C-alpha atoms as one frame of an Amber mdcrd trajectory, in Angstrom:
protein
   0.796 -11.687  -0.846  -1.504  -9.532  -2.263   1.329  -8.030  -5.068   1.351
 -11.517  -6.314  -2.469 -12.213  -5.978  -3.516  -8.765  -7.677  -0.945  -9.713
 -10.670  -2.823 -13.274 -10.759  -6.016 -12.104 -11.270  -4.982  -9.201 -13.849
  -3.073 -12.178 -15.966  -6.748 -12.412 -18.202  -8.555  -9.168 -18.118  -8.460
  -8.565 -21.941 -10.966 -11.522 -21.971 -13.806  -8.877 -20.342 -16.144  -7.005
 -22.453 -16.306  -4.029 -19.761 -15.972  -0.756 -21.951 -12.869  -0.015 -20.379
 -10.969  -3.060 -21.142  -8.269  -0.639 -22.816  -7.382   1.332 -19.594  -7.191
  -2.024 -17.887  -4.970  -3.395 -19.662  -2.452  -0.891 -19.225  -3.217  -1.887
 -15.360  -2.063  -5.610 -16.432   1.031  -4.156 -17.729   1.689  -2.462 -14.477
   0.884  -5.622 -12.573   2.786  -7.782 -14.435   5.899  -5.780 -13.416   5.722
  -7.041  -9.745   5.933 -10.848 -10.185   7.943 -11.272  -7.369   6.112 -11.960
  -3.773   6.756  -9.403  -1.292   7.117 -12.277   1.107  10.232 -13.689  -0.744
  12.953 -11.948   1.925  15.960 -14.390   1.216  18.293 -12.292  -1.127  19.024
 -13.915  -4.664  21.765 -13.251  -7.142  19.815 -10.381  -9.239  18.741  -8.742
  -6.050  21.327  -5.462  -5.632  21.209  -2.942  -3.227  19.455  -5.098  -0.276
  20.413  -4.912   2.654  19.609  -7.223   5.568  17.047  -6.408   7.542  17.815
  -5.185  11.378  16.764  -8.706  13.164  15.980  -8.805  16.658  17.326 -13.011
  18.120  15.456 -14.973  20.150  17.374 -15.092  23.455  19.397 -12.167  22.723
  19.898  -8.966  24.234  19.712  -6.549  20.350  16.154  -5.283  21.640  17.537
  -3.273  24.356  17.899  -0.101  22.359  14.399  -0.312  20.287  12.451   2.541
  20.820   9.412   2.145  22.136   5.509   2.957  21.112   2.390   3.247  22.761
   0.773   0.275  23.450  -2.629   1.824  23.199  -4.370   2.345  19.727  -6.523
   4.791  18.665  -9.713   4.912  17.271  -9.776   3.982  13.414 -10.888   6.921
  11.704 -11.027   7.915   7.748 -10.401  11.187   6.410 -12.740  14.044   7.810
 -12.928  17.094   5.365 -12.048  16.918   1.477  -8.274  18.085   1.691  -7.870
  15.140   3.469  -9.461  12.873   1.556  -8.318  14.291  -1.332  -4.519  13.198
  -0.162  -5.880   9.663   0.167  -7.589   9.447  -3.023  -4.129  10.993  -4.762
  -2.064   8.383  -2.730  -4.980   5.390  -3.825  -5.052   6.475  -7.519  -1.366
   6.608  -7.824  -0.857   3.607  -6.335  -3.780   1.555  -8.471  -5.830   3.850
 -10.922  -5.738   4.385 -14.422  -7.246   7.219 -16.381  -8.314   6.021 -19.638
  -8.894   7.547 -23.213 -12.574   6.560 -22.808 -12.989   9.581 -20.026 -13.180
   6.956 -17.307 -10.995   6.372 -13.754 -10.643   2.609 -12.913  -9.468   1.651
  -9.783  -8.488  -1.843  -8.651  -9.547  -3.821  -4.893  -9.102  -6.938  -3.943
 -12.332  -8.782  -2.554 -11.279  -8.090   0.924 -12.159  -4.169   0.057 -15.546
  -3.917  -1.137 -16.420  -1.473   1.227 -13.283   0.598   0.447 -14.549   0.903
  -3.240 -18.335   1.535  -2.049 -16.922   4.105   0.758 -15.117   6.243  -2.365
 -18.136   5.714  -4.644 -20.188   7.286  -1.967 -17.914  10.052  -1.790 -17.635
  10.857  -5.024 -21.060  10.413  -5.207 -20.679   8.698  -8.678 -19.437   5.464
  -9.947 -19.939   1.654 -10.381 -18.590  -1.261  -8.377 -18.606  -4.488 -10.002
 -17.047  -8.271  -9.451 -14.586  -9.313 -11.930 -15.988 -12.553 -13.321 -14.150
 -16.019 -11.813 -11.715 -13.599  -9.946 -11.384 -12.298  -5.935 -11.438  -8.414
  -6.888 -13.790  -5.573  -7.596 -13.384  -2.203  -9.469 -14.661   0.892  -9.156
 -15.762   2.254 -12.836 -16.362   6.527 -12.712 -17.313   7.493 -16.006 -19.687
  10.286 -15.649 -18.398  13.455 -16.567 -19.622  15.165 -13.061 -17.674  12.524
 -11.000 -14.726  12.874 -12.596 -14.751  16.892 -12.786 -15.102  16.365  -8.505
 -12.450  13.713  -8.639  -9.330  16.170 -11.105 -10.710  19.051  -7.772 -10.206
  16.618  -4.783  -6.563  15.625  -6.321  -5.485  19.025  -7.334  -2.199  19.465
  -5.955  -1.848  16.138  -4.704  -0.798  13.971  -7.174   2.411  12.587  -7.281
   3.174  10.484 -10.094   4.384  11.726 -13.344   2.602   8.813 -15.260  -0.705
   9.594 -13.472  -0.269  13.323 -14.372   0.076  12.629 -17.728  -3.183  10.845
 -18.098  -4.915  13.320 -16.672  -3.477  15.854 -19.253  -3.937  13.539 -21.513
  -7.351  11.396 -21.794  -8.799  13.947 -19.309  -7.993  17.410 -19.113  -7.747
  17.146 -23.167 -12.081  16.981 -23.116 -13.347  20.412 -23.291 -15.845  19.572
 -20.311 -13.215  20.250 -18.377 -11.925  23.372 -19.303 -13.066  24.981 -15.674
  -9.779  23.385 -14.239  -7.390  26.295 -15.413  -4.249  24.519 -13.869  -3.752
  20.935 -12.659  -0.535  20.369 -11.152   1.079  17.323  -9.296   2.174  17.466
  -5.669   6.442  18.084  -5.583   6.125  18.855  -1.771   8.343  16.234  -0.169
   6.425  16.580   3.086   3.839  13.121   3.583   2.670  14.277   6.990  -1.084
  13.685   5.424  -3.120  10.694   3.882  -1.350  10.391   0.401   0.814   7.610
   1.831  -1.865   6.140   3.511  -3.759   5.731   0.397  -0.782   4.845  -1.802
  -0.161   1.595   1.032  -3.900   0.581   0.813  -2.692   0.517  -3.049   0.706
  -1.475  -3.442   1.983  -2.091   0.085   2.425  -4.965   2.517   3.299  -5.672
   6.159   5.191  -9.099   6.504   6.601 -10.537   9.910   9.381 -12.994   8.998
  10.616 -16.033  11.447  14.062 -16.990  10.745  15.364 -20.042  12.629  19.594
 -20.983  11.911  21.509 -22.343  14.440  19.134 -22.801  16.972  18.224 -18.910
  17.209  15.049 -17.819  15.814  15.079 -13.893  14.114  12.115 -11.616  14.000
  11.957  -9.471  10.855   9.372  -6.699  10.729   9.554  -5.214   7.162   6.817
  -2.704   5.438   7.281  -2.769   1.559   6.466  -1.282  -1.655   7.040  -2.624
  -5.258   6.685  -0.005  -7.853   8.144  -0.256 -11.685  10.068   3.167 -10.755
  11.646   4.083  -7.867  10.897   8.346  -7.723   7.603   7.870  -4.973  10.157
   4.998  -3.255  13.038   7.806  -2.661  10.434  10.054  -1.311   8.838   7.735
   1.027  12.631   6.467   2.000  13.557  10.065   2.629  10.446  10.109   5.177
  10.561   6.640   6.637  13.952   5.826   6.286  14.933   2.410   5.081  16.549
   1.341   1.393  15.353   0.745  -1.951  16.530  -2.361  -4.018  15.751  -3.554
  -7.443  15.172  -6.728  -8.891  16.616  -6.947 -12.332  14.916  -9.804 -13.281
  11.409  -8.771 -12.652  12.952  -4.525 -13.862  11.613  -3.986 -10.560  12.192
  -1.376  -7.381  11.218  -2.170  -3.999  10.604   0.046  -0.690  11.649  -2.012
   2.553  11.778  -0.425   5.918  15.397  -1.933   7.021  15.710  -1.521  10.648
  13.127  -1.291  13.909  13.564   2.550  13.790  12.191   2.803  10.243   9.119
   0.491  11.668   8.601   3.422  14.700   8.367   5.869  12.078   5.736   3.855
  10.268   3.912   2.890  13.004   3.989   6.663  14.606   2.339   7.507  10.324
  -0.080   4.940  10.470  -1.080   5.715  13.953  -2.227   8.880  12.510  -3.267
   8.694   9.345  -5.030   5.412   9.365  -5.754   3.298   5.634  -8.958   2.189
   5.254  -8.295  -1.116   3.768  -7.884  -4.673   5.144  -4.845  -3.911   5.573
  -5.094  -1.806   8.395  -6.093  -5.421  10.364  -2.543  -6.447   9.326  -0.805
  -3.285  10.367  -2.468  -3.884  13.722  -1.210  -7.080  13.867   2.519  -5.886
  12.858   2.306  -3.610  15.322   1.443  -5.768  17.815   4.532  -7.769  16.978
   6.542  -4.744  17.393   5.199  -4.375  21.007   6.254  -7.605  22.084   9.664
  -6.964  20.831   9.357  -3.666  22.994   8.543  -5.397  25.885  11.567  -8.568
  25.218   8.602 -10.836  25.074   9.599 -12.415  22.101  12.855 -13.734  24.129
  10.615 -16.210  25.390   8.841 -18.875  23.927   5.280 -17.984  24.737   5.963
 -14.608  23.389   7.743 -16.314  19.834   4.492 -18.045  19.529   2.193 -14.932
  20.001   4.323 -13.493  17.345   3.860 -16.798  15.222   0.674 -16.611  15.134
   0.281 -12.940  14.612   1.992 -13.995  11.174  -0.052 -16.909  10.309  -3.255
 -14.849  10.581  -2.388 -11.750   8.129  -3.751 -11.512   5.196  -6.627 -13.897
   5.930 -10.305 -12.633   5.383 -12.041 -12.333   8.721 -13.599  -9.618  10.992
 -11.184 -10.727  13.801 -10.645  -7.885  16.401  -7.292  -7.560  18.103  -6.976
  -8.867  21.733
């Protein structure tokens, strides 16, 4: 999972001799916080407030009442005019960027999302992408003054993390290069009908299809999740996807899972629209796929369990695969 892989390859960044190395590491510290896969579904002892997820048995009749979706897909578009993308880039640097003391943003990618970082650096029009040394991820470095300045406009409003707001005030806004922004503010509206929560899911979330076989029946689990240290952006996505929150006091952890097959129409209906622009939109397809299927009671039958088998075995993988 790409929680788990993205705290992997953060475990020795204090051994690089970028400049930024400081903000970085408070990007380790952040990592390190979300040990736990978010493929691990079985519940454990320090696991409270889970729920079960709403399963759908093979050979059953509990998909009768799932409601259904389109089975046609739209074209994959990003963000057309700058309010727009200025909700995705909110949503991306809340979810993985750090404002340093150094007057730099640094934001994280896996591998898979080279172009993601080069599409933002092209935006921004400033910036430098570069390969962390002996590990699968890049990071996109925007130092000059100019890029930033453009960057504090586009998320104006839009931020929605307290932490993220106060580096801004802090390493940022404190620069008197700056003083043309007369008031940054955060984003308090608890309406996500735009591309923050796109942007915040091409940061920390993942789409896992679980295969439970006890007793002869075999359970589909669709769940979309989010692992943050605190759990204030998780009660506002809940409150707009439905779903729970649980916490993992072991790792001091909060989680986002959509519980049930309704919560995973009202993601699919969000993502339908407001599409991310990571790999992981190729593994949303895929869970959505799953979910039509289910729809359709074609996972009651064996050739549809295996469709829906190997819809799982082939997430996360890197490939241009297009979806039949």
């Amino acid at each position: 999972k790409f929680i788990s892989f993205v705290m992997w390859l953060f475990a020795g960044i204090t051994s690089l001799s970028f400049k930024y190395s400081n903000c970085q590491k408070v990007i380790v510290t952040k990592l390190k916080q979300r040990s736990q896969s978010a493929g691990n579904f079985l519940m454990t002892s320090d696991v409270i407030n889970e729920r079960t997820s709403e399963t759908l048995r093979h050979k059953s009749k509990d998909s009768e009442n799932i409601k259904k979706i389109s089975i046609h897909v739209s074209k994959h578009l990003k963000p057309v005019n700058e309010l727009d993308f200025g909700h995705y880039l909110a949503g991306l640097i809340d979810g993985d960027g750090h404002f340093s003391s150094a007057l730099q943003l640094v934001i994280a990618f896996s591998e898979l999302d080279a172009s993601l970082a080069y599409f933002i650096k092209e935006k921004i029009g400033f910036g430098n992408v570069r390969k962390v040394k002996n590990k699968k991820a890049i990071i996109l470095v925007i130092s000059h003054r100019k890029g930033l300045l453009k960057i504090l406009n586009l998320i104006n409003g839009k931020i929605r993390s307290e932490n993220k707001l106060r580096q801004i005030t802090k390493n940022i806004l404190s620069n008197s290069y700056f003083n043309s922004i007369i008031n940054f503010t955060g984003n308090s509206d608890l309406d996500l009908n735009n591309y923050w929560l796109a942007g915040f899911s091409d940061a920390d979330a993942s789409f896992q299809i679980k295969l439970i076989t006890r007793n002869n029946k075999t359970e589909v689990r669709l769940n979309f999740q989010i692992d943050q240290k605190r759990n204030d952006l998780l009660i506002l996505i809940k409150n707009f996807l439905g779903g729970n929150i649980g916490y993992r006091k072991s790792q001091d952890t909060y989680y986002y899972n959509s519980t049930s097959f309704g919560s995973a129409k009202k993601v699919i209906n969000y993502f339908d629209k407001f599409h991310m622009l990571s790999s992981k939109h190729i593994n949303f397809l895929k869970w959505r796929k799953a979910y039509i299927i289910i729809q359709d009671k074609n996972h009651l039958i064996e050739s549809g369990l295996l469709k829906i088998m190997n819809l799982k075995n082939t997430m996360n993988r890197k490939n241009s695969e297009t979806m039949d």
